Coordinates of C-alpha atoms in Angstrom, one line a residue:
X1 CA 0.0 0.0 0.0
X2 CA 3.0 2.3 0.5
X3 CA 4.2 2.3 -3.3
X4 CA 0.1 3.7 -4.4
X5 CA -2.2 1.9 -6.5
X6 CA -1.7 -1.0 -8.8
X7 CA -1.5 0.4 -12.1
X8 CA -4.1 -2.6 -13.4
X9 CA -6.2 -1.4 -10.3
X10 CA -6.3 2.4 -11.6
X11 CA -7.1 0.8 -14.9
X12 CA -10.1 -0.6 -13.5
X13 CA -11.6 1.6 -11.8
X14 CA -11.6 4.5 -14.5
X15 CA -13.4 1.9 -16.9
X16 CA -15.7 1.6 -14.5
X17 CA -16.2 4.9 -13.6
X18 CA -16.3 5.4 -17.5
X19 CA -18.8 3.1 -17.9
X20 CA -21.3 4.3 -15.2
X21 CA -21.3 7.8 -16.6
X22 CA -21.5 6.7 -20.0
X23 CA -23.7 4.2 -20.1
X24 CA -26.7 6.2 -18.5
X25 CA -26.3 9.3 -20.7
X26 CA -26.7 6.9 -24.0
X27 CA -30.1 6.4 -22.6
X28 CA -30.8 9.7 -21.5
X29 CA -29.8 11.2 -24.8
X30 CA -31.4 8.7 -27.0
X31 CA -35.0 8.5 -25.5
X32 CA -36.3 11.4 -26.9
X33 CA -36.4 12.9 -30.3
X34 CA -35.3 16.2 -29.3
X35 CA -31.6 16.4 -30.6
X36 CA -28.8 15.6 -28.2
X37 CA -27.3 17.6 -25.2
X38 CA -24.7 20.5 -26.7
X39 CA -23.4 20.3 -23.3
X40 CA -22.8 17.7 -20.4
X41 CA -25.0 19.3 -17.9
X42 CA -22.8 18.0 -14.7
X43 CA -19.3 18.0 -13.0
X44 CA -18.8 14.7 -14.4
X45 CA -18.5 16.0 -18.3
X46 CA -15.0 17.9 -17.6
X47 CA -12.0 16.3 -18.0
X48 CA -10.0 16.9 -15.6
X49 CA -6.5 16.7 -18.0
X50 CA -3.2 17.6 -15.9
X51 CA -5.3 17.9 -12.8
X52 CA -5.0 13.9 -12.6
X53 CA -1.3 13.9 -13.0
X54 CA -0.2 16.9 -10.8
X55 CA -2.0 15.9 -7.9
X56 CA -1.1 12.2 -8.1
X57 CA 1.5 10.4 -7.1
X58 CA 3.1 7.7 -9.7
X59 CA 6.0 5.3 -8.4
X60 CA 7.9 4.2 -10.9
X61 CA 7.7 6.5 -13.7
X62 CA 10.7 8.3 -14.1
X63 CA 9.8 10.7 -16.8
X64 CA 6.4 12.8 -16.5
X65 CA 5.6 13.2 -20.1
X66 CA 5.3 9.8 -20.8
X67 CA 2.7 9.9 -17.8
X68 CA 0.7 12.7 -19.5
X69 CA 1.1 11.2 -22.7
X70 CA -0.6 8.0 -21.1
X71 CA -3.2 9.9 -19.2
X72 CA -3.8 11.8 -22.9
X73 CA -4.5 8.8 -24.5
X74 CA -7.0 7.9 -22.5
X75 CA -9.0 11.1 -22.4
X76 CA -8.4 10.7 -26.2
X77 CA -10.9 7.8 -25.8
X78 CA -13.6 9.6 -23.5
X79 CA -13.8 12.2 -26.0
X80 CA -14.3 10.4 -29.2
X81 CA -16.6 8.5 -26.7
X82 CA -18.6 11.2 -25.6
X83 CA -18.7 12.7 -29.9
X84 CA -20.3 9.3 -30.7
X85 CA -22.8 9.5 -28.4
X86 CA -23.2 12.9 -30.1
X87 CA -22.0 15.5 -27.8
X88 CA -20.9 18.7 -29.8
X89 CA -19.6 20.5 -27.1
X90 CA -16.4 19.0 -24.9
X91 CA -15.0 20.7 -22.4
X92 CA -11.4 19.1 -21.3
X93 CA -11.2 20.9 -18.2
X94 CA -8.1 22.5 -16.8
X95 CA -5.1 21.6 -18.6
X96 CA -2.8 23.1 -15.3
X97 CA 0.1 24.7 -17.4
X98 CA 0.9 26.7 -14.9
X99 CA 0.7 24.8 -11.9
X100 CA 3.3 22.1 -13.4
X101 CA 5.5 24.4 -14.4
X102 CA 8.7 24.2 -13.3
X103 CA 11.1 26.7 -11.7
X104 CA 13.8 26.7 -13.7
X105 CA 13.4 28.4 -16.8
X106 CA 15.9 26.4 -18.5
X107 CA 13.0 23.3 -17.8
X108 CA 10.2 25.3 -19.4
X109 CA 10.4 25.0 -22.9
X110 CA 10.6 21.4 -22.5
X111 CA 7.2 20.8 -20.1
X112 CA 5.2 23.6 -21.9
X113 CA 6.3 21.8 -25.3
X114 CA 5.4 18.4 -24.0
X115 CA 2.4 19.3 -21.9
X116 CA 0.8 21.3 -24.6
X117 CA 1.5 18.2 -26.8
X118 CA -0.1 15.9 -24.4
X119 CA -3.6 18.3 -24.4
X120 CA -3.5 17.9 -28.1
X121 CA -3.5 14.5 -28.3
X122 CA -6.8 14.3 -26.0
X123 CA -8.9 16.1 -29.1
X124 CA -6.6 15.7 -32.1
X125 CA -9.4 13.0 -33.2
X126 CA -12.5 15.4 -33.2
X127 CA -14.2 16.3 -36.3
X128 CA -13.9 20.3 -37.5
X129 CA -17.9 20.4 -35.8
X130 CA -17.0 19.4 -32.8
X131 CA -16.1 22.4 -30.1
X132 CA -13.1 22.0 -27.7
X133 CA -13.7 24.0 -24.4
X134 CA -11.0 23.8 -22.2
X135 CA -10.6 26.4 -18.6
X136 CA -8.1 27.3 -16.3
X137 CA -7.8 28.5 -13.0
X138 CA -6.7 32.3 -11.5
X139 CA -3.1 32.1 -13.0
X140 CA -0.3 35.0 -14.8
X141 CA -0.9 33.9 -18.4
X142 CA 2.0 36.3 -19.4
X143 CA 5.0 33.5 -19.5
X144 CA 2.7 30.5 -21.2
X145 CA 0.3 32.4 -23.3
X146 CA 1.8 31.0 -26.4
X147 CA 1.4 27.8 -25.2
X148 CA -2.1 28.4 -24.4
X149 CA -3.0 29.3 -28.4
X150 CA -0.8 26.1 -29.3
X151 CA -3.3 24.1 -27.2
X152 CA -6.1 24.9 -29.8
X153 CA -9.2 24.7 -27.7
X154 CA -12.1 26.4 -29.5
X155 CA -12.9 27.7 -26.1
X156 CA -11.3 29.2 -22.9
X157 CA -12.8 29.9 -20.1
X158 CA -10.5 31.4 -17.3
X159 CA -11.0 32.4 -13.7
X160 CA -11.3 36.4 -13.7
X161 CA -13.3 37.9 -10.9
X162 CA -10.2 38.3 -8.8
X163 CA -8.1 39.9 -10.9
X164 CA -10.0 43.4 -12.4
X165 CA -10.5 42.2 -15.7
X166 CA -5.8 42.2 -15.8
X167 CA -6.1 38.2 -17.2
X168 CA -7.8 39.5 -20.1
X169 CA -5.5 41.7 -21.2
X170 CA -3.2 39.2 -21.9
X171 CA -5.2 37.9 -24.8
X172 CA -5.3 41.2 -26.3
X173 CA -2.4 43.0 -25.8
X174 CA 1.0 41.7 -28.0
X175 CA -1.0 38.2 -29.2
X176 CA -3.2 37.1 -31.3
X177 CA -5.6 35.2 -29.7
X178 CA -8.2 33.6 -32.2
X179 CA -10.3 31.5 -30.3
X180 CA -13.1 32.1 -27.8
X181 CA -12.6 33.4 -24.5
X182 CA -15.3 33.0 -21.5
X183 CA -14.4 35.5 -18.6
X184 CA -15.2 34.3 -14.8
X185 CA -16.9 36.8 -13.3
X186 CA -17.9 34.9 -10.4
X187 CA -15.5 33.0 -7.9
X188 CA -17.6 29.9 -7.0
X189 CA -15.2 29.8 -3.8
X190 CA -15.9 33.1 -2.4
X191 CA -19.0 33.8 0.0
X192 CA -19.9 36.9 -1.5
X193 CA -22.6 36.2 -4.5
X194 CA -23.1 39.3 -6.4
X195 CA -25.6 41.3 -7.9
X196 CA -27.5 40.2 -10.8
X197 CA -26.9 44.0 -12.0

C-alpha cells in the first residue's frame, strides 16, 4: 500500500467509472427525439486533463511526459466516446500549465512543449464540428500564453473575478488570440454572490 495503487487497479476503476457515466447518458440522450445535449449538464463531463497527474503520485515512472502522454490517451478515448454519443460540445477541463511548471526556466520550454503536446493529443481526433472547451484557473498567463494558443481549444474559459479584468488583457495585448474566451466573473469559492446588476 506504500508504493500507491496498482496500475491494473487504476485501470479498472476508471473503466468503470467510464462506464457508469457513460452508459446512463446513452439512454438519457437517445429517448427522446429532441436532438442531443450540446453540453454535459454535470461536474462529471469535464475532464480533468493535468489535474490527474499533478496531484497524483506515480511510483515508478521516471519521466512525466510519458505519464501525461498515457493519461492523454486515455481522455483521447472519452472524447471520441462522448462525440459518438453525439455531444458537440467538450470541455477538457483544466489543462494546469501553470501549476506544473517548473522553476527553472531552463525546464520550461521542454514541459510547456510536452504538456501542450499531451492536451492535443486528447482532441486531435474530433471532427472540425465538434467544439473544444477547455478552462483554467486564477493564474499570470503572461510567461505561457503561447502555449495556451498552441493548445487549440475552441474555447477558454478562465478564472477572472479576482483579478479586475488584468487576465484579459493578456489575450489582447501583444498576441493574437483567435479563439473564444469566457471571462469568470464569479468565484464559485468566495461567499460573497453578487448582484445580478
Amino acid at each position: 500500500m506504500s508504493r500507491g495503487m496498482n496500475h491494473f487497479n487504476f485501470v479498472v476503476y476508471s473503466n468503470a467509472v467510464a462506464i457508469l457515466i457513460l452508459f446512463p447518458l446513452s439512454f438519457i440522450i437517445h429517448r427522446t427525439k429532441r436532438p442531443p445535449l450540446k453540453i454535459l449538464p454535470f461536474e462529471a463531463g469535464w475532464i480533468k486533463m493535468f489535474y490527474l497527474y499533478s496531484f497524483s503520485l506515480f511510483v515508478g515512472f521516471e519521466v512525466r511526459s510519458e505519464i501525461c502522454y498515457h493519461i492523454a490517451l486515455a481522455i483521447k478515448d472519452e472524447v471520441e466516446d462522448l462525440e459518438r454519443a453525439g455531444i458537440i460540445v467538450i470541455p477538457i477541463d483544466e489543462a494546469a500549465l501553470r501549476e506544473g511548471l517548473p522553476l527553472r526556466k531552463s525546464e520550461q520550454a521542454s514541459y510547456l512543449e510536452w504538456a501542450v503536446h499531451s492536451f492535443s493529443i486528447t482532441s486531435c481526433s474530433v471532427e472540425d464540428t465538434t467544439q473544444i472547451h477547455t478552462h483554467m484557473c486564477y493564474s499570470n498567463f503572461n510567461d505561457i500564453i503561447h502555449s495556451i494558443i498552441n493548445m487549440d481549444a475552441d474555447v477558454i474559459t478562465i478564472e477572472n473575478s479576482r483579478s479586475d479584468e488584468k487576465l484579459l488583457s493578456v489575450f489582447r495585448e501583444g498576441v493574437k488570440y483567435g479563439a473564444g474566451i469566457g471571462p469568470g466573473v464569479y468565484d464559485i469559492h468566495s461567499p460573497r454572490i453578487p448582484s445580478t446588476e
